[in-house]
XYZ file of C-alpha atoms in Angstrom:
680
model
C 40.146 60.052 -16.625
C 37.066 60.396 -14.965
C 34.026 58.326 -15.294
C 31.406 60.042 -17.510
C 27.897 60.709 -16.003
C 25.130 58.472 -17.481
C 22.677 60.635 -19.374
C 19.711 61.808 -17.762
C 16.510 59.876 -19.239
C 15.180 63.077 -20.695
C 18.241 63.105 -22.852
C 16.535 60.092 -24.752
C 14.688 61.960 -27.627
C 11.897 59.522 -27.673
C 10.886 59.374 -24.483
C 11.041 62.664 -23.840
C 8.513 63.111 -26.791
C 5.722 60.777 -24.917
C 7.078 62.314 -21.516
C 5.652 65.621 -23.172
C 2.960 64.363 -24.361
C 1.852 62.339 -20.880
C 2.343 65.932 -19.130
C -0.002 67.733 -21.534
C -2.486 64.886 -21.100
C -2.515 64.642 -17.348
C -2.421 68.504 -17.023
C -5.733 67.964 -19.147
C -7.053 65.642 -17.047
C -6.843 67.914 -14.171
C -8.599 70.447 -16.000
C -11.484 68.317 -16.889
C -12.034 67.354 -13.111
C -12.082 70.632 -12.026
C -14.150 72.121 -15.081
C -16.440 69.473 -14.953
C -17.727 69.811 -11.608
C -18.024 73.158 -11.298
C -20.144 73.063 -14.440
C -22.557 70.506 -12.582
C -22.799 72.749 -10.088
C -23.298 75.988 -12.266
C -25.938 73.911 -14.141
C -27.926 72.657 -11.390
C -31.255 75.086 -10.181
C -29.252 77.931 -8.373
C -29.993 77.878 -4.717
C -30.904 74.275 -4.556
C -28.433 72.431 -2.019
C -29.545 69.051 -2.589
C -29.508 69.809 -6.712
C -26.376 70.965 -6.582
C -24.668 68.235 -4.173
C -26.318 65.432 -6.537
C -25.706 67.196 -10.041
C -21.571 67.130 -8.832
C -21.762 63.554 -7.299
C -23.174 62.295 -10.844
C -19.792 63.603 -12.711
C -17.750 62.187 -9.829
C -19.315 58.350 -10.349
C -19.614 59.185 -14.380
C -15.441 59.453 -13.866
C -14.564 56.799 -11.642
C -17.006 54.155 -12.663
C -15.144 52.915 -16.232
C -11.869 51.792 -14.614
C -13.730 49.778 -11.547
C -15.373 48.024 -14.370
C -13.942 47.507 -17.379
C -10.220 48.203 -16.928
C -9.212 44.312 -17.595
C -11.196 44.122 -20.513
C -10.065 47.563 -22.163
C -6.179 46.455 -21.415
C -6.946 43.239 -23.050
C -8.261 45.036 -25.472
C -5.696 47.641 -26.476
C -3.200 44.212 -26.694
C -4.368 43.769 -29.917
C -3.533 47.086 -31.390
C -0.857 49.185 -32.579
C 0.356 51.325 -29.547
C 1.030 54.611 -31.054
C -2.238 53.618 -33.411
C -3.835 53.809 -30.205
C -2.780 56.200 -28.414
C -3.537 58.675 -31.232
C -7.086 57.758 -31.820
C -7.528 57.839 -28.090
C -6.240 61.557 -27.739
C -8.405 62.539 -31.256
C -11.623 60.748 -29.329
C -11.105 62.706 -26.038
C -10.671 65.901 -28.069
C -13.891 65.710 -30.269
C -15.766 64.696 -26.673
C -14.428 67.455 -24.617
C -15.016 70.134 -27.375
C -18.635 68.371 -27.639
C -19.151 68.894 -23.828
C -18.395 72.652 -24.311
C -20.810 73.141 -27.210
C -23.814 71.420 -25.968
C -22.948 73.193 -22.682
C -22.911 76.832 -24.715
C -26.147 75.991 -26.815
C -28.251 73.351 -24.929
C -30.865 73.929 -21.994
C -29.089 72.964 -18.858
C -31.034 69.958 -18.072
C -29.673 68.487 -21.740
C -26.388 69.851 -20.958
C -26.068 67.714 -17.829
C -26.946 64.870 -19.198
C -24.608 64.689 -22.657
C -21.937 65.430 -19.340
C -22.536 62.548 -17.409
C -22.350 60.616 -21.101
C -19.500 62.494 -22.642
C -17.329 61.464 -19.144
C -18.108 57.853 -19.181
C -17.010 57.875 -23.410
C -13.531 59.760 -22.337
C -12.830 57.760 -19.528
C -13.317 54.180 -21.436
C -11.140 56.203 -23.924
C -8.723 56.666 -21.135
C -8.681 52.640 -20.544
C -7.119 52.431 -24.099
C -4.604 55.088 -23.400
C -2.861 54.228 -20.218
C -2.211 50.324 -20.663
C -0.215 51.352 -24.036
C 1.589 54.331 -22.560
C 2.654 52.059 -19.635
C 3.948 49.325 -21.847
C 5.477 51.691 -24.339
C 7.832 53.363 -21.928
C 10.085 50.213 -21.006
C 10.726 49.760 -24.780
C 11.905 53.434 -25.343
C 14.385 53.649 -22.207
C 16.748 50.958 -20.756
C 16.298 48.845 -17.801
C 18.423 51.054 -15.451
C 16.548 54.149 -16.345
C 13.362 52.779 -16.009
C 12.851 54.012 -12.270
C 14.206 57.619 -13.062
C 11.570 57.031 -15.806
C 8.611 56.257 -13.550
C 9.428 58.968 -11.330
C 8.854 61.701 -13.921
C 5.904 60.020 -14.892
C 4.812 60.266 -11.419
C 5.713 64.125 -10.982
C 3.231 65.096 -14.372
C 0.704 62.755 -13.143
C 0.049 64.558 -9.896
C 2.740 67.798 -9.988
C 0.092 68.998 -12.588
C -3.095 69.321 -10.395
C -1.807 72.428 -9.216
C -1.123 74.235 -12.647
C -4.711 72.924 -13.798
C -6.853 74.499 -10.581
C -4.193 77.532 -11.061
C -4.886 78.061 -14.617
C -9.070 77.202 -14.248
C -8.872 79.734 -11.552
C -7.395 82.068 -13.751
C -9.922 81.686 -16.071
C -13.037 81.925 -13.745
C -10.863 85.846 -12.730
C -11.293 86.459 -16.135
C -14.866 85.471 -16.884
C -15.751 87.200 -13.610
C -13.801 90.624 -14.894
C -15.614 90.299 -18.320
C -19.057 90.056 -16.441
C -19.414 86.759 -18.386
C -22.096 83.928 -17.315
C -20.645 81.792 -14.575
C -20.835 78.055 -16.582
C -18.240 80.245 -19.474
C -14.835 79.759 -17.132
C -16.353 75.558 -17.714
C -16.560 76.259 -20.842
C -13.008 77.697 -21.743
C -11.297 75.751 -18.904
C -12.930 72.412 -21.583
C -11.749 73.946 -24.858
C -7.777 73.766 -23.451
C -8.560 70.836 -21.969
C -9.697 69.771 -25.655
C -6.468 71.573 -27.221
C -3.709 69.367 -24.707
C -5.680 66.097 -26.068
C -4.635 66.759 -29.653
C -1.009 68.763 -28.627
C -0.579 64.795 -27.031
C -1.731 63.035 -30.207
C 0.435 65.537 -32.594
C 3.202 64.343 -30.315
C 2.281 60.808 -30.006
C 1.659 60.550 -34.292
C 5.401 61.738 -34.825
C 7.249 59.604 -32.375
C 9.293 57.022 -34.102
C 10.272 53.195 -31.880
C 6.926 52.243 -30.342
C 6.398 49.078 -31.163
C 3.390 47.105 -32.226
C 3.337 44.945 -29.806
C 5.421 43.577 -26.958
C 3.912 41.260 -24.516
C 0.496 41.597 -22.961
C -0.388 44.829 -21.111
C -3.442 43.848 -19.632
C -4.447 44.091 -16.252
C -6.591 41.568 -13.788
C -9.326 42.838 -12.600
C -9.932 45.187 -9.366
C -11.400 42.854 -7.642
C -9.634 39.864 -7.857
C -5.912 42.502 -7.136
C -8.045 43.401 -4.046
C -8.583 39.674 -2.918
C -5.277 38.085 -4.092
C -3.717 41.308 -2.079
C -5.584 40.991 1.222
C -4.222 37.708 1.137
C -0.173 38.878 1.400
C -1.132 41.767 3.043
C -3.158 40.386 5.766
C -0.270 38.215 7.673
C 1.799 41.469 8.390
C 0.720 43.379 11.224
C 2.677 45.853 10.091
C 1.984 46.172 6.565
C -2.141 45.730 7.628
C -1.777 48.423 9.667
C -0.183 50.814 6.939
C -2.588 50.245 4.293
C -5.365 50.864 6.510
C -3.716 54.055 7.695
C -3.628 54.914 3.655
C -7.170 53.901 2.988
C -8.332 55.565 6.095
C -6.950 58.929 4.902
C -7.655 58.227 1.295
C -11.768 58.024 2.197
C -11.173 61.402 3.922
C -9.882 63.159 0.919
C -12.566 61.443 -0.720
C -15.164 63.368 1.462
C -13.559 66.607 0.845
C -13.154 66.044 -2.940
C -17.160 65.170 -3.224
C -18.197 68.608 -1.375
C -15.352 71.033 -2.271
C -17.837 72.148 -4.952
C -20.886 72.602 -3.036
C -18.788 73.333 -0.062
C -17.589 76.495 -1.702
C -20.148 77.722 -3.271
C -21.888 77.948 0.378
C -19.106 79.979 1.566
C -20.355 82.111 -1.625
C -17.205 81.684 -3.614
C -17.146 81.181 -7.346
C -15.025 79.201 -9.292
C -12.125 80.892 -9.199
C -11.971 79.808 -4.973
C -13.291 76.115 -6.296
C -10.006 76.310 -8.124
C -7.848 77.963 -5.647
C -9.339 75.422 -2.742
C -8.677 72.227 -5.313
C -5.186 73.032 -6.113
C -4.124 73.702 -2.316
C -4.698 69.859 -1.635
C -1.890 69.258 -3.997
C 0.403 72.001 -2.793
C -0.187 70.794 0.483
C 0.540 67.157 -0.582
C 3.804 68.107 -2.343
C 4.849 70.280 0.521
C 4.432 67.288 3.388
C 6.316 64.396 0.628
C 9.068 67.453 0.133
C 9.263 68.897 4.040
C 7.498 66.735 6.329
C 10.202 63.932 6.337
C 13.260 66.717 6.647
C 11.796 69.308 9.740
C 11.096 65.869 11.612
C 14.045 63.700 10.724
C 14.103 62.719 14.720
C 10.877 61.393 14.807
C 9.940 57.724 14.201
C 8.418 57.441 11.105
C 5.566 54.982 12.761
C 4.594 57.706 14.845
C 4.600 60.235 12.092
C 2.409 58.134 9.976
C -0.217 57.932 12.286
C 0.322 61.605 13.726
C 0.183 62.680 10.188
C -3.294 60.847 10.177
C -4.845 62.287 13.031
C -3.709 65.465 12.678
C -5.429 65.616 8.963
C -8.425 64.227 10.682
C -8.643 67.492 12.905
C -7.983 69.776 10.267
C -10.607 68.503 8.594
C -13.080 68.444 11.436
C -11.751 72.415 11.136
C -12.303 72.815 7.901
C -15.895 71.597 7.991
C -17.242 74.239 10.928
C -15.321 77.117 9.743
C -17.083 79.489 7.704
C -14.427 81.526 6.123
C -13.006 80.771 2.779
C -9.273 82.106 3.333
C -9.276 80.142 6.653
C -10.570 77.106 4.695
C -7.972 77.571 1.843
C -4.974 77.818 4.434
C -6.287 74.738 6.726
C -6.849 72.989 2.846
C -3.157 73.198 2.700
C -1.735 71.633 5.724
C -4.775 68.692 5.422
C -2.559 68.248 2.025
C 0.249 68.408 3.441
C -0.559 65.762 6.156
C -1.914 63.722 3.504
C 1.600 63.839 1.856
C 3.415 62.970 4.985
C 1.020 59.674 5.638
C 1.016 58.284 1.827
C 5.034 58.977 1.261
C 5.846 57.004 4.833
C 3.444 54.446 3.903
C 4.680 53.814 0.544
C 8.453 53.568 1.956
C 7.573 51.567 4.599
C 5.318 49.018 2.642
C 8.608 48.916 0.104
C 10.592 47.962 2.889
C 8.559 45.483 4.786
C 7.173 43.221 1.607
C 9.245 41.063 0.556
C 10.352 41.499 -3.403
C 8.333 38.646 -4.707
C 4.781 40.258 -3.602
C 5.954 43.746 -3.567
C 4.509 44.281 -7.077
C 1.341 42.312 -6.034
C 1.155 44.339 -2.619
C 1.125 48.059 -4.345
C -1.566 47.065 -7.064
C -3.906 45.995 -4.083
C -3.206 49.463 -2.411
C -3.557 51.030 -5.530
C -6.564 49.110 -6.495
C -8.559 49.206 -3.361
C -7.937 53.028 -2.749
C -9.734 53.373 -6.178
C -12.575 51.349 -4.608
C -12.965 53.315 -1.647
C -12.654 56.992 -3.497
C -15.272 55.965 -5.702
C -17.345 54.637 -2.860
C -16.985 57.658 -0.482
C -17.568 60.235 -3.793
C -20.555 58.733 -4.343
C -21.641 58.557 -1.172
C -20.614 61.744 0.025
C -23.014 64.215 -2.180
C -26.423 61.815 -2.207
C -25.394 62.288 2.103
C -24.841 65.806 1.481
C -28.286 66.028 -0.639
C -30.276 63.899 2.330
C -29.078 65.926 4.909
C -29.711 69.408 3.269
C -29.006 72.818 4.669
C -29.936 73.699 8.368
C -29.880 77.283 9.928
C -29.270 77.128 14.124
C -30.061 80.803 16.056
C -29.228 81.698 19.281
C -30.077 85.111 19.428
C -28.201 87.711 17.462
C -25.806 84.456 16.652
C -27.103 82.285 13.894
C -24.761 79.637 12.020
C -25.176 77.496 9.246
C -24.935 73.644 9.075
C -25.500 71.819 5.765
C -24.782 68.501 4.206
C -21.237 69.276 2.896
C -20.298 70.436 6.529
C -21.622 67.052 7.826
C -19.717 64.661 5.235
C -16.682 67.129 5.953
C -16.951 66.429 9.940
C -17.206 62.407 9.133
C -14.598 62.185 7.041
C -12.464 64.169 9.966
C -13.616 61.401 12.883
C -13.239 58.699 10.363
C -9.419 59.993 9.427
C -8.309 60.830 13.566
C -9.950 57.619 14.691
C -8.051 55.341 11.750
C -4.788 57.949 12.953
C -5.188 56.942 16.744
C -5.127 53.226 15.748
C -2.523 53.454 13.467
C -0.431 54.680 16.539
C -1.516 52.317 18.709
C -0.772 49.735 16.409
C 2.018 50.487 14.952
C 4.030 52.764 17.935
C 7.639 51.302 18.400
C 8.494 53.738 20.827
C 6.077 52.301 23.782
C 6.860 54.377 27.033
C 8.234 57.780 25.475
C 5.682 59.995 25.440
C 4.477 61.341 22.052
C 4.328 64.953 23.097
C 7.811 65.151 24.241
C 9.307 63.596 21.359
C 7.558 65.346 18.780
C 9.094 68.545 20.451
C 12.347 67.148 20.740
C 12.131 66.039 16.543
C 10.838 69.552 16.122
C 14.153 70.972 17.743
C 16.047 68.548 15.814
C 16.795 66.427 18.334
C 16.220 62.355 19.196
C 13.937 62.401 23.023
C 15.783 60.414 25.987
C 13.364 59.236 28.247
C 16.282 59.293 30.669
C 19.588 60.482 31.306
C 21.834 57.228 30.811
C 23.585 55.923 33.498
C 27.400 56.583 33.863
C 29.708 53.376 34.336
C 33.130 53.023 33.310
C 32.358 50.148 30.650
C 31.368 49.758 26.740
C 28.744 47.389 25.514
C 28.970 46.615 21.629
C 26.314 43.811 19.803
C 26.545 42.406 16.625
C 23.806 40.793 15.185
C 22.728 39.385 11.658
C 20.854 36.570 10.196
C 22.281 33.486 9.391
C 25.881 33.179 8.173
C 26.064 37.065 8.075
C 29.390 36.863 9.395
C 29.011 38.213 12.611
C 30.341 35.590 14.920
C 33.539 36.425 12.247
C 33.676 40.055 12.927
C 33.108 40.009 16.559
C 35.815 37.928 17.597
C 37.920 39.979 14.985
C 36.908 43.164 17.207
C 37.636 41.723 20.533
C 40.920 40.969 19.331
C 41.737 44.344 17.815
C 40.435 46.237 21.122
C 42.730 43.758 22.899
C 45.425 44.838 20.643
C 44.523 48.558 21.664
C 45.173 47.673 25.349
C 41.836 47.244 26.424
C 40.391 44.572 28.608
C 38.082 42.813 26.492
C 35.041 40.192 27.794
C 33.936 38.098 24.196
C 30.596 36.881 24.830
C 28.015 35.116 22.677
C 23.829 34.306 23.041
C 22.345 31.935 24.144
C 24.775 30.144 26.276
C 27.476 32.362 27.956
C 26.876 31.014 31.119
C 26.292 27.613 33.260
C 22.665 27.830 32.683
C 22.322 29.368 29.223
C 24.610 26.107 28.038
C 21.342 23.941 28.657
C 19.193 26.527 27.516
C 21.020 26.603 24.052
C 21.493 22.715 23.932
C 17.144 22.671 23.879
C 16.991 26.068 21.987
C 18.959 24.906 19.207
C 18.313 21.143 18.555
C 17.177 20.228 15.249
C 15.335 17.363 16.246
C 13.200 19.741 19.181
C 10.742 20.423 16.349
C 7.831 21.162 19.349
C 8.597 24.530 20.697
C 5.848 26.999 20.885
C 7.109 30.483 19.841
C 6.405 31.743 23.001
C 8.561 29.278 25.187
C 11.477 29.508 22.706
C 11.217 33.396 23.158
C 10.923 33.167 27.331
C 13.643 30.864 27.092
C 15.972 33.316 25.022
C 14.955 35.859 27.775
C 16.040 33.379 30.370
C 19.599 32.781 28.683
C 19.692 37.029 28.218
C 18.510 37.713 32.108
C 21.685 35.370 33.243
C 23.537 36.744 30.687
C 23.341 39.990 31.824
C 23.432 39.502 35.378
C 26.220 37.008 35.440
C 28.312 38.398 32.422
C 27.879 41.947 31.205
C 26.993 44.285 33.747
C 30.190 43.081 36.218
C 32.293 43.562 33.432
C 30.746 46.816 32.575
C 31.156 47.843 36.064
C 35.110 46.702 36.241
C 35.157 48.901 33.052
C 35.765 46.005 30.899
C 34.968 46.460 26.526
C 31.877 43.710 25.987
C 31.762 42.377 22.594
C 28.861 40.219 22.569
C 27.399 37.889 19.265
C 23.590 38.623 19.916
C 21.607 40.394 22.462
C 17.784 41.549 23.075
C 17.236 42.896 18.850
C 18.055 38.633 17.999
C 14.959 38.153 19.695
C 12.640 40.960 17.958
C 13.839 39.841 14.930
C 13.564 35.994 15.263
C 10.757 35.692 17.762
C 8.682 38.836 17.022
C 9.057 39.044 12.846
C 9.854 35.529 12.441
C 7.361 34.111 14.762
C 5.116 36.601 13.875
C 4.796 37.053 18.054
C 3.830 40.156 19.269
C 7.090 42.927 19.349
C 5.642 44.544 22.042
C 5.352 41.733 24.236
C 8.905 40.419 23.283
C 10.569 43.710 23.885
C 8.539 43.677 27.369
C 9.771 40.328 28.519
C 13.381 41.421 27.234
C 13.686 44.777 28.880
C 12.311 43.381 32.125
C 14.926 40.414 31.863
C 17.836 42.760 31.017
C 16.837 45.304 33.397
C 16.621 47.770 30.365
C 20.640 47.619 29.565
C 20.883 48.643 26.094
C 24.257 48.306 23.616
C 26.176 51.702 23.532
C 26.929 50.218 19.517
C 24.823 47.510 17.444
C 26.567 46.400 14.797
C 24.073 44.650 11.815
C 25.586 42.785 9.330
C 23.631 42.531 6.505
C 23.612 39.948 4.663
C 20.922 38.220 2.318
C 19.485 35.189 3.186
C 20.051 32.803 0.597
C 23.678 34.551 0.547
C 23.867 33.758 4.585
C 22.387 30.253 4.634
C 24.696 29.071 1.768
C 27.561 30.001 3.780
C 26.877 27.574 6.708
C 28.826 24.049 6.957
C 27.609 21.300 8.134
C 24.300 19.797 9.599
C 21.944 22.929 9.937
C 20.340 23.467 13.544
C 16.837 24.443 14.642
C 16.540 28.269 13.306
C 19.036 27.402 10.451
C 16.884 24.865 9.509
C 13.501 27.455 9.127
C 12.636 27.848 5.546
C 14.340 31.217 3.535
C 10.609 33.278 4.240
C 11.449 32.852 7.924
C 14.696 34.269 7.576
C 13.757 37.270 5.019
C 11.332 38.295 7.999
C 14.089 38.454 10.154
C 16.672 40.833 8.065
C 13.548 43.144 7.413
C 12.919 43.641 11.015
C 16.570 43.959 11.776
C 16.813 46.439 8.824
C 13.485 48.304 10.251
C 14.653 48.386 14.237
C 18.191 49.844 12.565
C 16.588 52.373 10.844
C 14.257 53.379 13.857
C 17.606 54.311 15.673
C 20.237 55.088 13.369
C 22.532 56.741 16.120
C 23.024 53.451 17.916
C 23.310 51.120 14.958
C 26.401 50.562 12.159
C 24.539 48.620 9.499
C 27.357 46.811 7.014
C 27.505 45.618 3.531
C 27.730 41.513 5.040
C 28.693 40.615 1.145
C 31.774 42.818 1.107
C 35.216 41.363 1.928
C 35.731 40.435 5.553
C 38.495 42.952 5.521
C 36.474 45.661 4.350
C 33.612 44.451 7.030
C 36.028 44.739 9.930
C 37.875 48.182 9.171
C 34.209 50.176 8.646
C 33.119 48.703 12.072
C 36.662 49.761 13.260
C 35.935 53.373 12.083
C 32.803 53.403 13.877
C 34.342 52.061 17.453
C 36.621 54.630 17.102
C 34.277 57.649 17.602
C 32.997 56.620 21.360
C 36.398 54.817 22.607
C 37.929 56.760 25.134
C 40.579 59.318 23.773
C 43.056 58.914 24.179
C 43.065 55.267 23.425
C 45.486 53.732 25.989
C 48.755 51.691 25.148
C 48.868 47.557 26.149
C 51.689 48.379 28.711
C 49.578 51.201 30.543
C 46.405 50.540 32.758
C 42.642 51.551 31.332
C 41.870 54.959 32.809
C 39.037 57.352 32.439
C 35.352 56.655 32.072
C 33.508 55.133 28.873
C 30.460 56.557 27.437
C 27.242 56.386 29.234
C 25.228 53.504 29.145
C 21.186 53.263 29.021
C 19.850 50.921 32.030
């Protein structure tokens, strides 16, 4: 009998109804942003660049300020109410407020209408603060725990996936109004009516939804300031995560500059509301394309390099958007800008998820999201006043004339900021030092991995085993050595530290539990000294004889233990060991990936100096091993160390068979032929 496939989360009727409500609300929210900023620009004095800049900026500040200041208070207040009633009342309130904006714009003078836009926008965002935490707290009560991740992915899809739909709808409404000869603000009013209808549909869906508990634990959130302060405490100590967060926030600031001045920039390019809707949607279409296709097209490029490169290119594209005064080209470049932002955002989130310990991952993401909101608010609030202060200037040189206004200036500043952050990210996190970026990128475009130099042909095969304490790598290296001898190979089984006479003395110092005062740098240099002797006296001679070398630990152990565990600069550790080994790299590195708490429980007897380090140390070591494997998938075999020993051995044998000479020699025969190339 075949096992029944578990039902999709949308097969859950209550969640499906809530998800539909979230979808129409999200569509309404995006439509609201586009419509209100377009209305603000249309209500300002025609042709007055400064007035339009300040009007649009006021709408953005009104939309974002409540979440920054009142989020925790509203969440705590929402804890006290029936969640379904809270969401229904919030939807009805948003419906009434949005309809009132359309009515006031239609009937009142421009200055009165604009003031009500700001006031009503503040009120709508305050109401949102009740709806969002009630919704977030309801989802876990409607879906089983094993389906919660799938439900959250669907929620994320509608949160951002409805943005281009809203932009396209607004553009279509604007085209219809233009064809019918309507007033410029009419398309904004029609969009607000559709937006209000979306809130009304959401209220009806949630009102008929059964199974929402009145209250099931607190749903309040800490203040944004507290999240940022506590989050930086955890993020600041990790060099890679710190670089990722700074890069993502830099990209977010550049994106905020685009959002802030897009409306007045499109107007300066003689585009109407339809063009604004198209440009707004182009950002999100590009982001979706970047998230989906970017990583697939450049599969062979290091993720750390791609992260910095995407932000750098986004900055250069943003500068081009600022300087090119052609609406069609600007829209095309905006799609490319969104694609770069999407690539950077998905890589940053993925790498942070891999690098941050489970216990603090939630706080790290909360810190990132909270800081991003603050950065966005600051940039959007500053962008329009800066644009208004700079004004509009015409440069003439004979028959040539060029207009450079405040929106151009803001976009140039945002582009320069993103490019600088991207270059710093490339320098800060580059994990392929010495490999030219251009050659690496071209190889990735061709679907290949760039190799700096052709490998040196030698008749031996080098296999290294890596893993944390108690991972089982020593047992597996011994089992593989026995198996290879049974196949007729000349096998040299060795280990680090301690494979030479000098190495044995170094091992005694390095692993002595009483040697507590040894500095991290001294430890790294002693391991490198042992490795230099090991390569010179044991590994290289065996490889030139045509032997198979099976080593228990090699260079990657120093990168994991001294680089990540001791928090030394990984580039320094890598350079020292590359010099010590003459650049000798294994044909295959087998990583036995075992959770530290499992591995440490396996150890018997007194713990040595490394084994006695705290669990956090061993967690960092494991994460670095996994990051090294992810950066060089062709050279690594990663095996789950919690599997049965026989299963682990079988998986390793299957992988080694792929690189052994063919045909495999018998025990009675001499070993002939040449092993695969080795890099030195």
